[in-house]
GROMACS .gro file of C-alpha atoms in nm:
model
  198
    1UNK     CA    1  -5.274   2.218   2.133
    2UNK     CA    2  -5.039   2.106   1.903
    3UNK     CA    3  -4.774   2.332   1.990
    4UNK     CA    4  -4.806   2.241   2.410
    5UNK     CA    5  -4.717   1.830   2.242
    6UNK     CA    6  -4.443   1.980   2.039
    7UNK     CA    7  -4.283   2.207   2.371
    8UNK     CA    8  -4.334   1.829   2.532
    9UNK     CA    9  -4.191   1.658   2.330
   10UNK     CA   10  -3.886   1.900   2.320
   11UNK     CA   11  -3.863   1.868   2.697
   12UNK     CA   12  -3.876   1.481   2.696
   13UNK     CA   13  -3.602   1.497   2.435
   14UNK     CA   14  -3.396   1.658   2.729
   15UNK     CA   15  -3.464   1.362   2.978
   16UNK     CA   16  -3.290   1.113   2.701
   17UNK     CA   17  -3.163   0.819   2.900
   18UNK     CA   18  -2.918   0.504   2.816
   19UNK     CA   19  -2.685   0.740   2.679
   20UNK     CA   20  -2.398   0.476   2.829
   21UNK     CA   21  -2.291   0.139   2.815
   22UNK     CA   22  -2.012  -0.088   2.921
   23UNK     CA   23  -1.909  -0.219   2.547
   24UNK     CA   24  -1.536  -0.061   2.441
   25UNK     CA   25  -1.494   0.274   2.355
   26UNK     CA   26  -1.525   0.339   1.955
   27UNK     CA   27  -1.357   0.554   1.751
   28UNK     CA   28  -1.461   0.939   1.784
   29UNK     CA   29  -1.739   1.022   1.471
   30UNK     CA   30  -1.634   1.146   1.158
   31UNK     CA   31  -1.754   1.280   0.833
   32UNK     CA   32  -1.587   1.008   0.620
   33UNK     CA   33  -1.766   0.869   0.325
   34UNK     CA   34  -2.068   0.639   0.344
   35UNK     CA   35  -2.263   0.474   0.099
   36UNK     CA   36  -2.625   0.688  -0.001
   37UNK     CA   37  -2.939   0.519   0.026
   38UNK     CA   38  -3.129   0.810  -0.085
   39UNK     CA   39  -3.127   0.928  -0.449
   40UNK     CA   40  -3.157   1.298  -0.568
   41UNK     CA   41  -3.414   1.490  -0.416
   42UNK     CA   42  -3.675   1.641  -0.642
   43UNK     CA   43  -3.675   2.015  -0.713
   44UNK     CA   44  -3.791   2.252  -0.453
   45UNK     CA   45  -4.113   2.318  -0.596
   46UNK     CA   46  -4.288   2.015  -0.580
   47UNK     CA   47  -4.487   1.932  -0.322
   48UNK     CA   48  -4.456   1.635  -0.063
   49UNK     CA   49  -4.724   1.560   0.122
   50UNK     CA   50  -4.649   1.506   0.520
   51UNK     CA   51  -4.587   1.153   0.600
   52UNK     CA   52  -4.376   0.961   0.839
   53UNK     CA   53  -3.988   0.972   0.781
   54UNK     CA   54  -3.845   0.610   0.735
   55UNK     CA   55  -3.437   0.718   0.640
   56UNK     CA   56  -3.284   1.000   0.714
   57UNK     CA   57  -2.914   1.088   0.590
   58UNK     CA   58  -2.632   1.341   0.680
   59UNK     CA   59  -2.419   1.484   0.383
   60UNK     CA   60  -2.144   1.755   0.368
   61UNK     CA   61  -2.227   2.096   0.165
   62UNK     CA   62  -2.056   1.929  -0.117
   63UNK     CA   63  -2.288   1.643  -0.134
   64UNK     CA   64  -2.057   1.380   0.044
   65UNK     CA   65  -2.301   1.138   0.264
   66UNK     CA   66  -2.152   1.086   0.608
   67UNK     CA   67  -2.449   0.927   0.784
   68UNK     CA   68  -2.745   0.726   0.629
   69UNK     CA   69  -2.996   0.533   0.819
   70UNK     CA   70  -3.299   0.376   0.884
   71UNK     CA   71  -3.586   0.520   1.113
   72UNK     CA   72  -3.709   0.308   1.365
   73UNK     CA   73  -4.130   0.244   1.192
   74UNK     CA   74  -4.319   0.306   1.510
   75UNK     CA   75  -4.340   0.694   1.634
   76UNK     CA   76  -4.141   0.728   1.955
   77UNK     CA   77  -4.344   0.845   2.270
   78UNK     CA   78  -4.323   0.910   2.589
   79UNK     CA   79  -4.251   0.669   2.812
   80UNK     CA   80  -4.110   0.594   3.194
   81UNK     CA   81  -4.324   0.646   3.522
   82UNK     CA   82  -4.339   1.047   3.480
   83UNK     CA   83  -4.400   1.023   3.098
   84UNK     CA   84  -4.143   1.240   3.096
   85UNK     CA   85  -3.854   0.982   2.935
   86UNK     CA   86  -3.754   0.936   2.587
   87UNK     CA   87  -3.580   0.564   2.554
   88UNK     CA   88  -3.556   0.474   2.192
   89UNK     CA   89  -3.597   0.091   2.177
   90UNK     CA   90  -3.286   0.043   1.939
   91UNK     CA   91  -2.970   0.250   1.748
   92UNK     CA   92  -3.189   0.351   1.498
   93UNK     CA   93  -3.295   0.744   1.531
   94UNK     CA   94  -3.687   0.751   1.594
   95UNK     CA   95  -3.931   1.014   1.440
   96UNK     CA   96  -4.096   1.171   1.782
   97UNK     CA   97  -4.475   1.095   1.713
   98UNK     CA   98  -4.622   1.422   1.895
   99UNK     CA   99  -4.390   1.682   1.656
  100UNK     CA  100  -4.445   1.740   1.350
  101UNK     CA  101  -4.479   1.521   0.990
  102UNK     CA  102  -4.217   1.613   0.751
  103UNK     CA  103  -4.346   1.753   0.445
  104UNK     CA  104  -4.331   2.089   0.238
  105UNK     CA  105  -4.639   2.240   0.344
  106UNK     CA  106  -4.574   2.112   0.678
  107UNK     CA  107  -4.663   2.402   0.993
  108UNK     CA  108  -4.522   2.224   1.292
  109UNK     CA  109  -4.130   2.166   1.367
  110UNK     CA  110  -4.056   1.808   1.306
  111UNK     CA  111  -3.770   1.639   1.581
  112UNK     CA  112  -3.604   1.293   1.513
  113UNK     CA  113  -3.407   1.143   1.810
  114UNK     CA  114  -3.139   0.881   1.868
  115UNK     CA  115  -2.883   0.764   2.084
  116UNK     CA  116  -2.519   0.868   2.126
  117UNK     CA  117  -2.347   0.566   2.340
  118UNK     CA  118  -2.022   0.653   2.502
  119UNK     CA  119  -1.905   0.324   2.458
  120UNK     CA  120  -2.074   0.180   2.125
  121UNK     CA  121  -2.200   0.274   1.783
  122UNK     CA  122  -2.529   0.455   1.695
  123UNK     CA  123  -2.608   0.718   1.371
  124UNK     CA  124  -2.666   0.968   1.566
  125UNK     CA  125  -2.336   1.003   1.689
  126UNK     CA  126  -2.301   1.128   1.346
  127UNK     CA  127  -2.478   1.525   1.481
  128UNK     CA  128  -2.151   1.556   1.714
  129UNK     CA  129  -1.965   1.616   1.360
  130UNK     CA  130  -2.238   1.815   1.209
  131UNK     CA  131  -2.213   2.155   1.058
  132UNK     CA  132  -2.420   2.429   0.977
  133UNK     CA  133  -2.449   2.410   0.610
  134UNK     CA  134  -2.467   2.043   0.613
  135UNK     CA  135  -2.790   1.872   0.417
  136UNK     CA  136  -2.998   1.647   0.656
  137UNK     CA  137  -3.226   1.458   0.411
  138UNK     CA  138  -3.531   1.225   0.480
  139UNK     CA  139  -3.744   0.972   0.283
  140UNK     CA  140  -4.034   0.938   0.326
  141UNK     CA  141  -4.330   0.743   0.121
  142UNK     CA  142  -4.436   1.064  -0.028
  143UNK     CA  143  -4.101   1.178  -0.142
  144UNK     CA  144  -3.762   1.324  -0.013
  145UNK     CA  145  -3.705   1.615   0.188
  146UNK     CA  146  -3.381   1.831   0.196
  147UNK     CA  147  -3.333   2.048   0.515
  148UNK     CA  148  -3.014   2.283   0.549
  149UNK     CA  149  -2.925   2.309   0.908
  150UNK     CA  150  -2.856   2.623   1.052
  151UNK     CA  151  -2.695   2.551   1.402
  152UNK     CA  152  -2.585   2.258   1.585
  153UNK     CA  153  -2.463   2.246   1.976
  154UNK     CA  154  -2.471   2.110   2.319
  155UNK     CA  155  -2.762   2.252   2.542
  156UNK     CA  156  -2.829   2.141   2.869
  157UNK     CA  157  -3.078   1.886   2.950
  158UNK     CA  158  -3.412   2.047   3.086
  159UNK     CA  159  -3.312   2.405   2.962
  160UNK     CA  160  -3.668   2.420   2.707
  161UNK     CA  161  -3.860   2.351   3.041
  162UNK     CA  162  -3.888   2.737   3.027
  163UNK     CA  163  -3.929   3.005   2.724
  164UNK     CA  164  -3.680   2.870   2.471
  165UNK     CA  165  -3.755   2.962   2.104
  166UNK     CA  166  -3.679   2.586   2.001
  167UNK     CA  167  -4.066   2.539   2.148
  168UNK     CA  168  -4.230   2.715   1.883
  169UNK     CA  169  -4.408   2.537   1.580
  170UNK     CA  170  -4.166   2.664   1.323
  171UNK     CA  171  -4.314   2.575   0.919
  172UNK     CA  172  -4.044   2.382   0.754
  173UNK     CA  173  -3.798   2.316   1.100
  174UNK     CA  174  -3.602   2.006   1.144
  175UNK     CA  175  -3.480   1.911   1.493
  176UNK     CA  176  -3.236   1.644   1.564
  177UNK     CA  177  -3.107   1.558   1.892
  178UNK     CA  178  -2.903   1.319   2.138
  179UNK     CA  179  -2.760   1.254   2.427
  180UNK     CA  180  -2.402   1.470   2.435
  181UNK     CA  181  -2.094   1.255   2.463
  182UNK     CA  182  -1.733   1.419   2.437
  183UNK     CA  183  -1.437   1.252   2.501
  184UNK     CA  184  -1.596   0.936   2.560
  185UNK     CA  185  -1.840   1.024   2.821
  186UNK     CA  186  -2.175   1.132   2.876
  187UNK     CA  187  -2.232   1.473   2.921
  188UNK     CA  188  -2.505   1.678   3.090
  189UNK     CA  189  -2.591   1.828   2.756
  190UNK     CA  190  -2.846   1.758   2.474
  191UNK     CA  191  -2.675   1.791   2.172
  192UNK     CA  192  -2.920   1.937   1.897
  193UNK     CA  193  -2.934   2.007   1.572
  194UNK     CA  194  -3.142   2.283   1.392
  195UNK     CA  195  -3.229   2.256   0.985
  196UNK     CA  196  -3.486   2.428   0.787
  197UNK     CA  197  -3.634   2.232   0.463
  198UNK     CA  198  -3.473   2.354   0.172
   0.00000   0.00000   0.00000
């Protein structure tokens, strides 16, 4: 049961909306430097029980942070006529309430989703600048969680309708994603990120 929520969930992530706006066009993301709101993890052996995320943060293999933010403290769920829309209420990525809770002994792929604006800010324009071997680390009130991601890329929206191995419960998987925006306009792509806890 839980997987058919999580293969949901993925699909809704695919129907992302408000992806544009009418505010200037900002300056393309970047992995410059930003301030860390998340101290050292602890070591890989201890155990964090599954809880809600409340920050997340991007940082170069090196350790440089180049995206830290709140999550949004309400799950995201479906929403829109179908059910079939996912509309965060504000720039802040959202944890997607029918995945998975992050934590080490977790079973079920966890997905956190945000907005990419063509024409204003959000963190999660930050995944458009995202490399595999980056660290995606989240807080939550049961400790902090490293993930090193393993693949990042555009994939058209709708394409997990059918068999797509991003559907399966994965132990340990981290999936971000947004709407794609390249050269300051919307694409028809998802753009998702894949990272597996550390």
């Amino acid at each position: 049961m839980h997987r058919h929520r999580f293969a949901v969930a993925l699909t809704t992530v695919l129907l992302v909306s408000g992806c544009a706006s009418e505010e200037p066009t900002p300056a393309p993301p970047d992995r410059s430097a930003v301030e860390s709101r998340i101290s050292v993890a602890p070591p890989p052996d201890v155990v964090v029980t599954a809880a809600q995320p409340n920050w997340i943060e991007l940082r170069a293999a090196d350790g440089v942070t180049y995206m830290s933010s709140t999550i949004n403290p309400n799950g995201l769920f479906r929403g829109g006529a179908s059910g079939q829309v996912l509309d965060p209420v504000d720039e802040r990525p959202a944890w997607w309430a029918e995945s998975g809770l992050p934590g080490t002994d977790a079973q079920q792929t966890v997905v956190v989703v945000g907005h990419n604006y063509s024409q204003r800010e959000a963190p999660f324009r930050a995944l458009g600048v995202t490399q595999p071997g980056d660290v995606v680390v989240l807080d939550t009130a049961n400790g902090i969680l490293t993930y090193i991601v393993e693949s990042v890329g555009p994939l058209p929206k709708g394409s997990l309708l059918g068999e797509n191995e991003l559907r399966r419960a994965v132990p340990g998987r981290l999936i971000l994603a947004n709407c794609d925006v390249r050269d300051g306009e919307p694409t028809e792509n998802n753009f998702i990120v894949v990272a597996q806890l550390q």
